[in-house]
Amino acid sequence: AQSVTQLDSQVPVFEEAPVELRCNYSSSVSVYLFWYVQYPNQGLQLLLKYLSGSTLVESINGFEAEFNKSQTSFHLRKPSVHISDTAEYFCAVTRGRTGNQFYFGTGTSLTVIP
Amino acid sequence: KAGVTQTPRYLIKTRGQQVTLSCSPISGHRSVSWYQQTPGQGLQFLFEYFSETQRNKGNFPGRFSGRQFSNSRSEMNVSTLELGDSALYLCASSLRDRDTEAFFGQGTRLTVV
């Protein structure tokens, strides 16, 4: 079975400061890794994903995540946050090739302080 | 290209009633999954449908059921509603049955009173 742990439930950070949201997973098989973002009263939007290849993946709005197989981690980082980054962030895994069932972490609430 | 559409957006029901939620996936997508989101339990997988067949099912009681139509639209039904069923129900659409990306709708907020 797969499971995802997001170590921080809430992360406050000042505007223009760097941030890291931590995600660890456990799985006995290879998985695909995702970060989704959720704004209030909205669904989930895909931020970035790791399927294979380069372990560093980037999003169009400045976020990046690095897949670390030995540490079973997929931490999300941004060098300089903006007020608009305030949202809930979810790390997720799926085995992909055996269906579309995603396993989500409990989420990290990122609050950017002006 | 229209995204995933869930209707209704908000719903208030009384304990013991039943409810049906609807999800229209992205045009051309054939896989639909449902998730329940609550503050206490987070996002939990309910079930997945592909080509009108349920492929995976999460750990929910039989009161939760679903189906998918030939046009890929999906409905989920909850019978004998309980207060604990209050949640945001999210539908996700994928192109294939073994895809690597899911697109989520805005969800239906169900409140059971």
JSON list of C-alpha atoms in Angstrom, two decimals:
[
{"chain": "A", "resi": 1, "resn": "ALA", "atom": "CA", "xyz": [0.00, 0.00, 0.00]},
{"chain": "A", "resi": 2, "resn": "GLN", "atom": "CA", "xyz": [1.02, 3.57, -0.55]},
{"chain": "A", "resi": 3, "resn": "SER", "atom": "CA", "xyz": [0.98, 6.37, 1.99]},
{"chain": "A", "resi": 4, "resn": "VAL", "atom": "CA", "xyz": [1.98, 10.01, 1.96]},
{"chain": "A", "resi": 5, "resn": "THR", "atom": "CA", "xyz": [3.13, 12.11, 4.90]},
{"chain": "A", "resi": 6, "resn": "GLN", "atom": "CA", "xyz": [3.20, 15.87, 4.86]},
{"chain": "A", "resi": 7, "resn": "LEU", "atom": "CA", "xyz": [5.16, 16.81, 7.90]},
{"chain": "A", "resi": 8, "resn": "ASP", "atom": "CA", "xyz": [3.89, 20.36, 8.33]},
{"chain": "A", "resi": 9, "resn": "SER", "atom": "CA", "xyz": [0.20, 21.13, 8.59]},
{"chain": "A", "resi": 10, "resn": "GLN", "atom": "CA", "xyz": [0.71, 24.90, 8.57]},
{"chain": "A", "resi": 11, "resn": "VAL", "atom": "CA", "xyz": [3.57, 26.97, 7.23]},
{"chain": "A", "resi": 12, "resn": "PRO", "atom": "CA", "xyz": [3.56, 30.76, 7.67]},
{"chain": "A", "resi": 13, "resn": "VAL", "atom": "CA", "xyz": [6.18, 32.63, 5.68]},
{"chain": "A", "resi": 14, "resn": "PHE", "atom": "CA", "xyz": [6.85, 36.26, 4.88]},
{"chain": "A", "resi": 15, "resn": "GLU", "atom": "CA", "xyz": [6.41, 37.53, 1.36]},
{"chain": "A", "resi": 16, "resn": "GLU", "atom": "CA", "xyz": [9.52, 37.16, -0.81]},
{"chain": "A", "resi": 17, "resn": "ALA", "atom": "CA", "xyz": [11.03, 34.63, 1.61]},
{"chain": "A", "resi": 18, "resn": "PRO", "atom": "CA", "xyz": [11.85, 31.06, 0.52]},
{"chain": "A", "resi": 19, "resn": "VAL", "atom": "CA", "xyz": [9.66, 28.15, 1.51]},
{"chain": "A", "resi": 20, "resn": "GLU", "atom": "CA", "xyz": [9.88, 24.37, 1.60]},
{"chain": "A", "resi": 21, "resn": "LEU", "atom": "CA", "xyz": [6.88, 22.09, 2.02]},
{"chain": "A", "resi": 22, "resn": "ARG", "atom": "CA", "xyz": [7.90, 18.59, 2.98]},
{"chain": "A", "resi": 23, "resn": "CYS", "atom": "CA", "xyz": [6.49, 15.35, 1.63]},
{"chain": "A", "resi": 24, "resn": "ASN", "atom": "CA", "xyz": [7.54, 11.79, 2.29]},
{"chain": "A", "resi": 25, "resn": "TYR", "atom": "CA", "xyz": [5.96, 8.70, 0.84]},
{"chain": "A", "resi": 26, "resn": "SER", "atom": "CA", "xyz": [6.09, 4.98, 1.39]},
{"chain": "A", "resi": 27, "resn": "SER", "atom": "CA", "xyz": [5.48, 2.41, -1.27]},
{"chain": "A", "resi": 28, "resn": "SER", "atom": "CA", "xyz": [6.61, -1.06, -2.11]},
{"chain": "A", "resi": 29, "resn": "VAL", "atom": "CA", "xyz": [6.36, -0.30, -5.82]},
{"chain": "A", "resi": 30, "resn": "SER", "atom": "CA", "xyz": [7.42, 2.52, -8.09]},
{"chain": "A", "resi": 31, "resn": "VAL", "atom": "CA", "xyz": [5.10, 5.47, -7.93]},
{"chain": "A", "resi": 32, "resn": "TYR", "atom": "CA", "xyz": [4.45, 8.74, -9.65]},
{"chain": "A", "resi": 33, "resn": "LEU", "atom": "CA", "xyz": [4.53, 11.85, -7.47]},
{"chain": "A", "resi": 34, "resn": "PHE", "atom": "CA", "xyz": [2.46, 15.00, -7.64]},
{"chain": "A", "resi": 35, "resn": "TRP", "atom": "CA", "xyz": [1.88, 18.31, -5.93]},
{"chain": "A", "resi": 36, "resn": "TYR", "atom": "CA", "xyz": [-1.59, 19.80, -6.14]},
{"chain": "A", "resi": 37, "resn": "VAL", "atom": "CA", "xyz": [-2.72, 23.22, -4.91]},
{"chain": "A", "resi": 38, "resn": "GLN", "atom": "CA", "xyz": [-6.17, 24.07, -3.62]},
{"chain": "A", "resi": 39, "resn": "TYR", "atom": "CA", "xyz": [-7.51, 27.59, -3.23]},
{"chain": "A", "resi": 40, "resn": "PRO", "atom": "CA", "xyz": [-10.51, 28.25, -0.95]},
{"chain": "A", "resi": 41, "resn": "ASN", "atom": "CA", "xyz": [-13.72, 26.69, -2.22]},
{"chain": "A", "resi": 42, "resn": "GLN", "atom": "CA", "xyz": [-11.98, 25.31, -5.26]},
{"chain": "A", "resi": 43, "resn": "GLY", "atom": "CA", "xyz": [-10.91, 21.92, -6.54]},
{"chain": "A", "resi": 44, "resn": "LEU", "atom": "CA", "xyz": [-7.34, 20.74, -6.87]},
{"chain": "A", "resi": 45, "resn": "GLN", "atom": "CA", "xyz": [-5.00, 22.11, -9.49]},
{"chain": "A", "resi": 46, "resn": "LEU", "atom": "CA", "xyz": [-1.91, 20.24, -10.59]},
{"chain": "A", "resi": 47, "resn": "LEU", "atom": "CA", "xyz": [1.23, 22.15, -9.68]},
{"chain": "A", "resi": 48, "resn": "LEU", "atom": "CA", "xyz": [3.87, 19.72, -10.88]},
{"chain": "A", "resi": 49, "resn": "LYS", "atom": "CA", "xyz": [4.56, 16.02, -11.26]},
{"chain": "A", "resi": 50, "resn": "TYR", "atom": "CA", "xyz": [7.39, 13.54, -11.37]},
{"chain": "A", "resi": 51, "resn": "LEU", "atom": "CA", "xyz": [6.96, 10.56, -13.64]},
{"chain": "A", "resi": 52, "resn": "SER", "atom": "CA", "xyz": [10.51, 9.67, -14.64]},
{"chain": "A", "resi": 53, "resn": "GLY", "atom": "CA", "xyz": [13.73, 11.23, -15.86]},
{"chain": "A", "resi": 54, "resn": "SER", "atom": "CA", "xyz": [15.19, 14.31, -14.19]},
{"chain": "A", "resi": 55, "resn": "THR", "atom": "CA", "xyz": [14.54, 14.24, -10.49]},
{"chain": "A", "resi": 56, "resn": "LEU", "atom": "CA", "xyz": [14.04, 18.00, -10.38]},
{"chain": "A", "resi": 57, "resn": "VAL", "atom": "CA", "xyz": [10.72, 19.18, -11.77]},
{"chain": "A", "resi": 58, "resn": "GLU", "atom": "CA", "xyz": [9.49, 22.73, -12.09]},
{"chain": "A", "resi": 59, "resn": "SER", "atom": "CA", "xyz": [6.17, 24.50, -12.39]},
{"chain": "A", "resi": 60, "resn": "ILE", "atom": "CA", "xyz": [5.39, 27.57, -14.45]},
{"chain": "A", "resi": 61, "resn": "ASN", "atom": "CA", "xyz": [4.94, 29.77, -11.39]},
{"chain": "A", "resi": 62, "resn": "GLY", "atom": "CA", "xyz": [8.33, 29.23, -9.79]},
{"chain": "A", "resi": 63, "resn": "PHE", "atom": "CA", "xyz": [7.79, 26.14, -7.66]},
{"chain": "A", "resi": 64, "resn": "GLU", "atom": "CA", "xyz": [10.09, 23.16, -7.94]},
{"chain": "A", "resi": 65, "resn": "ALA", "atom": "CA", "xyz": [10.25, 19.73, -6.35]},
{"chain": "A", "resi": 66, "resn": "GLU", "atom": "CA", "xyz": [12.97, 17.15, -6.20]},
{"chain": "A", "resi": 67, "resn": "PHE", "atom": "CA", "xyz": [12.38, 13.42, -6.16]},
{"chain": "A", "resi": 68, "resn": "ASN", "atom": "CA", "xyz": [14.76, 11.70, -3.77]},
{"chain": "A", "resi": 69, "resn": "LYS", "atom": "CA", "xyz": [14.36, 7.96, -4.02]},
{"chain": "A", "resi": 70, "resn": "SER", "atom": "CA", "xyz": [16.75, 7.08, -1.20]},
{"chain": "A", "resi": 71, "resn": "GLN", "atom": "CA", "xyz": [14.92, 9.36, 1.22]},
{"chain": "A", "resi": 72, "resn": "THR", "atom": "CA", "xyz": [11.51, 8.66, -0.34]},
{"chain": "A", "resi": 73, "resn": "SER", "atom": "CA", "xyz": [10.83, 12.37, -0.41]},
{"chain": "A", "resi": 74, "resn": "PHE", "atom": "CA", "xyz": [9.35, 14.87, -2.83]},
{"chain": "A", "resi": 75, "resn": "HIS", "atom": "CA", "xyz": [9.71, 18.25, -1.13]},
{"chain": "A", "resi": 76, "resn": "LEU", "atom": "CA", "xyz": [8.26, 21.37, -2.73]},
{"chain": "A", "resi": 77, "resn": "ARG", "atom": "CA", "xyz": [10.27, 24.58, -2.77]},
{"chain": "A", "resi": 78, "resn": "LYS", "atom": "CA", "xyz": [9.98, 28.15, -3.94]},
{"chain": "A", "resi": 79, "resn": "PRO", "atom": "CA", "xyz": [12.81, 30.66, -3.58]},
{"chain": "A", "resi": 80, "resn": "SER", "atom": "CA", "xyz": [10.54, 33.69, -3.16]},
{"chain": "A", "resi": 81, "resn": "VAL", "atom": "CA", "xyz": [6.84, 33.43, -2.30]},
{"chain": "A", "resi": 82, "resn": "HIS", "atom": "CA", "xyz": [4.06, 35.82, -3.21]},
{"chain": "A", "resi": 83, "resn": "ILE", "atom": "CA", "xyz": [0.83, 36.64, -1.46]},
{"chain": "A", "resi": 84, "resn": "SER", "atom": "CA", "xyz": [-1.03, 34.76, -4.18]},
{"chain": "A", "resi": 85, "resn": "ASP", "atom": "CA", "xyz": [0.75, 31.54, -3.17]},
{"chain": "A", "resi": 86, "resn": "THR", "atom": "CA", "xyz": [-1.40, 31.37, -0.05]},
{"chain": "A", "resi": 87, "resn": "ALA", "atom": "CA", "xyz": [-3.29, 28.09, -0.42]},
{"chain": "A", "resi": 88, "resn": "GLU", "atom": "CA", "xyz": [-3.46, 24.46, 0.67]},
{"chain": "A", "resi": 89, "resn": "TYR", "atom": "CA", "xyz": [-0.86, 22.19, -0.91]},
{"chain": "A", "resi": 90, "resn": "PHE", "atom": "CA", "xyz": [-1.27, 18.46, -1.27]},
{"chain": "A", "resi": 91, "resn": "CYS", "atom": "CA", "xyz": [1.34, 15.88, -2.07]},
{"chain": "A", "resi": 92, "resn": "ALA", "atom": "CA", "xyz": [0.05, 12.76, -3.81]},
{"chain": "A", "resi": 93, "resn": "VAL", "atom": "CA", "xyz": [1.23, 9.49, -5.26]},
{"chain": "A", "resi": 94, "resn": "THR", "atom": "CA", "xyz": [-0.23, 7.04, -7.70]},
{"chain": "A", "resi": 95, "resn": "ARG", "atom": "CA", "xyz": [0.99, 3.82, -9.17]},
{"chain": "A", "resi": 96, "resn": "GLY", "atom": "CA", "xyz": [-0.36, 5.14, -12.43]},
{"chain": "A", "resi": 97, "resn": "ARG", "atom": "CA", "xyz": [-0.04, 2.01, -14.43]},
{"chain": "A", "resi": 98, "resn": "THR", "atom": "CA", "xyz": [-2.60, 0.18, -12.34]},
{"chain": "A", "resi": 99, "resn": "GLY", "atom": "CA", "xyz": [-5.33, 2.76, -12.28]},
{"chain": "A", "resi": 100, "resn": "ASN", "atom": "CA", "xyz": [-6.02, 6.34, -11.43]},
{"chain": "A", "resi": 101, "resn": "GLN", "atom": "CA", "xyz": [-6.27, 6.05, -7.67]},
{"chain": "A", "resi": 102, "resn": "PHE", "atom": "CA", "xyz": [-4.34, 8.82, -5.94]},
{"chain": "A", "resi": 103, "resn": "TYR", "atom": "CA", "xyz": [-3.14, 8.71, -2.35]},
{"chain": "A", "resi": 104, "resn": "PHE", "atom": "CA", "xyz": [-2.98, 12.16, -0.80]},
{"chain": "A", "resi": 105, "resn": "GLY", "atom": "CA", "xyz": [-1.15, 13.62, 2.15]},
{"chain": "A", "resi": 106, "resn": "THR", "atom": "CA", "xyz": [-3.11, 15.56, 4.74]},
{"chain": "A", "resi": 107, "resn": "GLY", "atom": "CA", "xyz": [-2.12, 18.86, 3.20]},
{"chain": "A", "resi": 108, "resn": "THR", "atom": "CA", "xyz": [0.00, 21.86, 4.18]},
{"chain": "A", "resi": 109, "resn": "SER", "atom": "CA", "xyz": [-1.60, 25.24, 4.59]},
{"chain": "A", "resi": 110, "resn": "LEU", "atom": "CA", "xyz": [0.80, 27.88, 3.29]},
{"chain": "A", "resi": 111, "resn": "THR", "atom": "CA", "xyz": [0.13, 31.39, 4.50]},
{"chain": "A", "resi": 112, "resn": "VAL", "atom": "CA", "xyz": [2.18, 34.19, 3.01]},
{"chain": "A", "resi": 113, "resn": "ILE", "atom": "CA", "xyz": [2.44, 37.18, 5.33]},
{"chain": "A", "resi": 114, "resn": "PRO", "atom": "CA", "xyz": [2.77, 40.63, 3.76]},
{"chain": "B", "resi": 1, "resn": "LYS", "atom": "CA", "xyz": [-11.82, 23.03, -23.69]},
{"chain": "B", "resi": 2, "resn": "ALA", "atom": "CA", "xyz": [-14.19, 22.86, -20.75]},
{"chain": "B", "resi": 3, "resn": "GLY", "atom": "CA", "xyz": [-12.89, 21.47, -17.49]},
{"chain": "B", "resi": 4, "resn": "VAL", "atom": "CA", "xyz": [-14.48, 19.01, -15.13]},
{"chain": "B", "resi": 5, "resn": "THR", "atom": "CA", "xyz": [-17.96, 20.11, -14.16]},
{"chain": "B", "resi": 6, "resn": "GLN", "atom": "CA", "xyz": [-19.59, 19.08, -10.92]},
{"chain": "B", "resi": 7, "resn": "THR", "atom": "CA", "xyz": [-23.17, 19.81, -10.02]},
{"chain": "B", "resi": 8, "resn": "PRO", "atom": "CA", "xyz": [-24.53, 21.06, -7.79]},
{"chain": "B", "resi": 9, "resn": "ARG", "atom": "CA", "xyz": [-21.82, 23.15, -6.13]},
{"chain": "B", "resi": 10, "resn": "TYR", "atom": "CA", "xyz": [-23.59, 23.26, -2.79]},
{"chain": "B", "resi": 11, "resn": "LEU", "atom": "CA", "xyz": [-26.15, 20.98, -1.23]},
{"chain": "B", "resi": 12, "resn": "ILE", "atom": "CA", "xyz": [-27.87, 20.78, 2.14]},
{"chain": "B", "resi": 13, "resn": "LYS", "atom": "CA", "xyz": [-29.59, 17.56, 3.11]},
{"chain": "B", "resi": 14, "resn": "THR", "atom": "CA", "xyz": [-31.16, 16.10, 6.22]},
{"chain": "B", "resi": 15, "resn": "ARG", "atom": "CA", "xyz": [-29.98, 13.00, 8.00]},
{"chain": "B", "resi": 16, "resn": "GLY", "atom": "CA", "xyz": [-31.51, 9.88, 6.53]},
{"chain": "B", "resi": 17, "resn": "GLN", "atom": "CA", "xyz": [-32.05, 11.36, 3.10]},
{"chain": "B", "resi": 18, "resn": "GLN", "atom": "CA", "xyz": [-30.18, 10.32, 0.00]},
{"chain": "B", "resi": 19, "resn": "VAL", "atom": "CA", "xyz": [-28.24, 12.47, -2.43]},
{"chain": "B", "resi": 20, "resn": "THR", "atom": "CA", "xyz": [-26.95, 12.20, -5.98]},
{"chain": "B", "resi": 21, "resn": "LEU", "atom": "CA", "xyz": [-23.96, 14.19, -7.20]},
{"chain": "B", "resi": 22, "resn": "SER", "atom": "CA", "xyz": [-23.01, 14.59, -10.83]},
{"chain": "B", "resi": 23, "resn": "CYS", "atom": "CA", "xyz": [-19.69, 14.89, -12.62]},
{"chain": "B", "resi": 24, "resn": "SER", "atom": "CA", "xyz": [-19.05, 15.63, -16.28]},
{"chain": "B", "resi": 25, "resn": "PRO", "atom": "CA", "xyz": [-15.43, 14.88, -17.20]},
{"chain": "B", "resi": 26, "resn": "ILE", "atom": "CA", "xyz": [-13.33, 16.71, -19.72]},
{"chain": "B", "resi": 27, "resn": "SER", "atom": "CA", "xyz": [-14.44, 15.89, -23.24]},
{"chain": "B", "resi": 28, "resn": "GLY", "atom": "CA", "xyz": [-12.71, 12.72, -24.40]},
{"chain": "B", "resi": 29, "resn": "HIS", "atom": "CA", "xyz": [-11.74, 11.58, -20.93]},
{"chain": "B", "resi": 30, "resn": "ARG", "atom": "CA", "xyz": [-13.02, 8.15, -20.04]},
{"chain": "B", "resi": 31, "resn": "SER", "atom": "CA", "xyz": [-11.93, 7.74, -16.43]},
{"chain": "B", "resi": 32, "resn": "VAL", "atom": "CA", "xyz": [-13.71, 9.36, -13.52]},
{"chain": "B", "resi": 33, "resn": "SER", "atom": "CA", "xyz": [-12.68, 9.10, -9.88]},
{"chain": "B", "resi": 34, "resn": "TRP", "atom": "CA", "xyz": [-14.41, 10.40, -6.79]},
{"chain": "B", "resi": 35, "resn": "TYR", "atom": "CA", "xyz": [-12.84, 11.66, -3.57]},
{"chain": "B", "resi": 36, "resn": "GLN", "atom": "CA", "xyz": [-14.23, 12.80, -0.25]},
{"chain": "B", "resi": 37, "resn": "GLN", "atom": "CA", "xyz": [-12.47, 15.68, 1.47]},
{"chain": "B", "resi": 38, "resn": "THR", "atom": "CA", "xyz": [-13.01, 16.44, 5.14]},
{"chain": "B", "resi": 39, "resn": "PRO", "atom": "CA", "xyz": [-10.95, 18.43, 7.65]},
{"chain": "B", "resi": 40, "resn": "GLY", "atom": "CA", "xyz": [-10.41, 15.36, 9.80]},
{"chain": "B", "resi": 41, "resn": "GLN", "atom": "CA", "xyz": [-9.70, 12.67, 7.21]},
{"chain": "B", "resi": 42, "resn": "GLY", "atom": "CA", "xyz": [-8.31, 14.73, 4.35]},
{"chain": "B", "resi": 43, "resn": "LEU", "atom": "CA", "xyz": [-8.77, 13.43, 0.82]},
{"chain": "B", "resi": 44, "resn": "GLN", "atom": "CA", "xyz": [-9.99, 9.88, 0.61]},
{"chain": "B", "resi": 45, "resn": "PHE", "atom": "CA", "xyz": [-10.56, 7.84, -2.51]},
{"chain": "B", "resi": 46, "resn": "LEU", "atom": "CA", "xyz": [-14.12, 6.65, -3.03]},
{"chain": "B", "resi": 47, "resn": "PHE", "atom": "CA", "xyz": [-14.12, 4.87, -6.38]},
{"chain": "B", "resi": 48, "resn": "GLU", "atom": "CA", "xyz": [-12.99, 5.01, -9.98]},
{"chain": "B", "resi": 49, "resn": "TYR", "atom": "CA", "xyz": [-14.91, 4.29, -13.16]},
{"chain": "B", "resi": 50, "resn": "PHE", "atom": "CA", "xyz": [-13.64, 3.61, -16.63]},
{"chain": "B", "resi": 51, "resn": "SER", "atom": "CA", "xyz": [-15.87, 2.80, -19.59]},
{"chain": "B", "resi": 52, "resn": "GLU", "atom": "CA", "xyz": [-18.87, 2.37, -17.32]},
{"chain": "B", "resi": 53, "resn": "THR", "atom": "CA", "xyz": [-17.06, -0.16, -15.11]},
{"chain": "B", "resi": 54, "resn": "GLN", "atom": "CA", "xyz": [-15.96, 0.36, -11.54]},
{"chain": "B", "resi": 55, "resn": "ARG", "atom": "CA", "xyz": [-12.25, -0.39, -11.47]},
{"chain": "B", "resi": 56, "resn": "ASN", "atom": "CA", "xyz": [-11.24, 0.52, -7.94]},
{"chain": "B", "resi": 57, "resn": "LYS", "atom": "CA", "xyz": [-13.11, 1.14, -4.74]},
{"chain": "B", "resi": 58, "resn": "GLY", "atom": "CA", "xyz": [-11.99, 2.78, -1.53]},
{"chain": "B", "resi": 59, "resn": "ASN", "atom": "CA", "xyz": [-12.84, 1.84, 2.00]},
{"chain": "B", "resi": 60, "resn": "PHE", "atom": "CA", "xyz": [-16.32, 3.33, 2.29]},
{"chain": "B", "resi": 61, "resn": "PRO", "atom": "CA", "xyz": [-19.58, 1.71, 3.37]},
{"chain": "B", "resi": 62, "resn": "GLY", "atom": "CA", "xyz": [-22.07, 0.41, 0.86]},
{"chain": "B", "resi": 63, "resn": "ARG", "atom": "CA", "xyz": [-24.17, 3.56, 1.30]},
{"chain": "B", "resi": 64, "resn": "PHE", "atom": "CA", "xyz": [-21.75, 5.16, -1.13]},
{"chain": "B", "resi": 65, "resn": "SER", "atom": "CA", "xyz": [-22.25, 4.05, -4.70]},
{"chain": "B", "resi": 66, "resn": "GLY", "atom": "CA", "xyz": [-21.62, 5.35, -8.15]},
{"chain": "B", "resi": 67, "resn": "ARG", "atom": "CA", "xyz": [-22.04, 4.74, -11.81]},
{"chain": "B", "resi": 68, "resn": "GLN", "atom": "CA", "xyz": [-20.75, 5.96, -15.12]},
{"chain": "B", "resi": 69, "resn": "PHE", "atom": "CA", "xyz": [-22.75, 6.46, -18.27]},
{"chain": "B", "resi": 70, "resn": "SER", "atom": "CA", "xyz": [-21.80, 5.78, -21.86]},
{"chain": "B", "resi": 71, "resn": "ASN", "atom": "CA", "xyz": [-20.91, 9.45, -22.36]},
{"chain": "B", "resi": 72, "resn": "SER", "atom": "CA", "xyz": [-18.45, 9.14, -19.42]},
{"chain": "B", "resi": 73, "resn": "ARG", "atom": "CA", "xyz": [-20.53, 11.33, -17.13]},
{"chain": "B", "resi": 74, "resn": "SER", "atom": "CA", "xyz": [-20.62, 9.92, -13.64]},
{"chain": "B", "resi": 75, "resn": "GLU", "atom": "CA", "xyz": [-22.90, 10.11, -10.66]},
{"chain": "B", "resi": 76, "resn": "MET", "atom": "CA", "xyz": [-22.31, 9.17, -7.09]},
{"chain": "B", "resi": 77, "resn": "ASN", "atom": "CA", "xyz": [-25.08, 8.43, -4.65]},
{"chain": "B", "resi": 78, "resn": "VAL", "atom": "CA", "xyz": [-25.08, 8.43, -0.89]},
{"chain": "B", "resi": 79, "resn": "SER", "atom": "CA", "xyz": [-28.05, 6.85, 0.83]},
{"chain": "B", "resi": 80, "resn": "THR", "atom": "CA", "xyz": [-29.19, 7.22, 4.43]},
{"chain": "B", "resi": 81, "resn": "LEU", "atom": "CA", "xyz": [-27.09, 10.31, 4.98]},
{"chain": "B", "resi": 82, "resn": "GLU", "atom": "CA", "xyz": [-25.22, 10.75, 8.24]},
{"chain": "B", "resi": 83, "resn": "LEU", "atom": "CA", "xyz": [-23.81, 13.93, 9.75]},
{"chain": "B", "resi": 84, "resn": "GLY", "atom": "CA", "xyz": [-20.31, 12.59, 9.08]},
{"chain": "B", "resi": 85, "resn": "ASP", "atom": "CA", "xyz": [-20.99, 12.55, 5.36]},
{"chain": "B", "resi": 86, "resn": "SER", "atom": "CA", "xyz": [-20.71, 16.32, 5.32]},
{"chain": "B", "resi": 87, "resn": "ALA", "atom": "CA", "xyz": [-17.73, 16.98, 3.09]},
{"chain": "B", "resi": 88, "resn": "LEU", "atom": "CA", "xyz": [-16.43, 18.36, -0.16]},
{"chain": "B", "resi": 89, "resn": "TYR", "atom": "CA", "xyz": [-16.83, 15.69, -2.83]},
{"chain": "B", "resi": 90, "resn": "LEU", "atom": "CA", "xyz": [-14.34, 15.99, -5.65]},
{"chain": "B", "resi": 91, "resn": "CYS", "atom": "CA", "xyz": [-14.47, 14.37, -9.03]},
{"chain": "B", "resi": 92, "resn": "ALA", "atom": "CA", "xyz": [-11.33, 13.78, -11.08]},
{"chain": "B", "resi": 93, "resn": "SER", "atom": "CA", "xyz": [-11.16, 13.10, -14.79]},
{"chain": "B", "resi": 94, "resn": "SER", "atom": "CA", "xyz": [-8.40, 11.25, -16.64]},
{"chain": "B", "resi": 95, "resn": "LEU", "atom": "CA", "xyz": [-7.93, 10.48, -20.29]},
{"chain": "B", "resi": 96, "resn": "ARG", "atom": "CA", "xyz": [-7.20, 6.78, -19.98]},
{"chain": "B", "resi": 97, "resn": "ASP", "atom": "CA", "xyz": [-7.64, 4.05, -17.43]},
{"chain": "B", "resi": 98, "resn": "ARG", "atom": "CA", "xyz": [-3.98, 4.08, -16.48]},
{"chain": "B", "resi": 99, "resn": "ASP", "atom": "CA", "xyz": [-3.14, 7.70, -16.73]},
{"chain": "B", "resi": 100, "resn": "THR", "atom": "CA", "xyz": [-0.60, 9.77, -14.91]},
{"chain": "B", "resi": 101, "resn": "GLU", "atom": "CA", "xyz": [-2.60, 12.93, -14.47]},
{"chain": "B", "resi": 102, "resn": "ALA", "atom": "CA", "xyz": [-6.00, 13.74, -13.05]},
{"chain": "B", "resi": 103, "resn": "PHE", "atom": "CA", "xyz": [-7.97, 16.94, -13.51]},
{"chain": "B", "resi": 104, "resn": "PHE", "atom": "CA", "xyz": [-10.24, 17.90, -10.66]},
{"chain": "B", "resi": 105, "resn": "GLY", "atom": "CA", "xyz": [-13.57, 19.65, -10.61]},
{"chain": "B", "resi": 106, "resn": "GLN", "atom": "CA", "xyz": [-14.44, 22.37, -8.13]},
{"chain": "B", "resi": 107, "resn": "GLY", "atom": "CA", "xyz": [-16.34, 19.92, -6.00]},
{"chain": "B", "resi": 108, "resn": "THR", "atom": "CA", "xyz": [-19.76, 19.65, -4.43]},
{"chain": "B", "resi": 109, "resn": "ARG", "atom": "CA", "xyz": [-20.02, 20.87, -0.86]},
{"chain": "B", "resi": 110, "resn": "LEU", "atom": "CA", "xyz": [-22.50, 18.59, 0.92]},
{"chain": "B", "resi": 111, "resn": "THR", "atom": "CA", "xyz": [-23.80, 19.60, 4.32]},
{"chain": "B", "resi": 112, "resn": "VAL", "atom": "CA", "xyz": [-25.90, 17.12, 6.27]},
{"chain": "B", "resi": 113, "resn": "VAL", "atom": "CA", "xyz": [-28.01, 18.59, 9.06]}
]
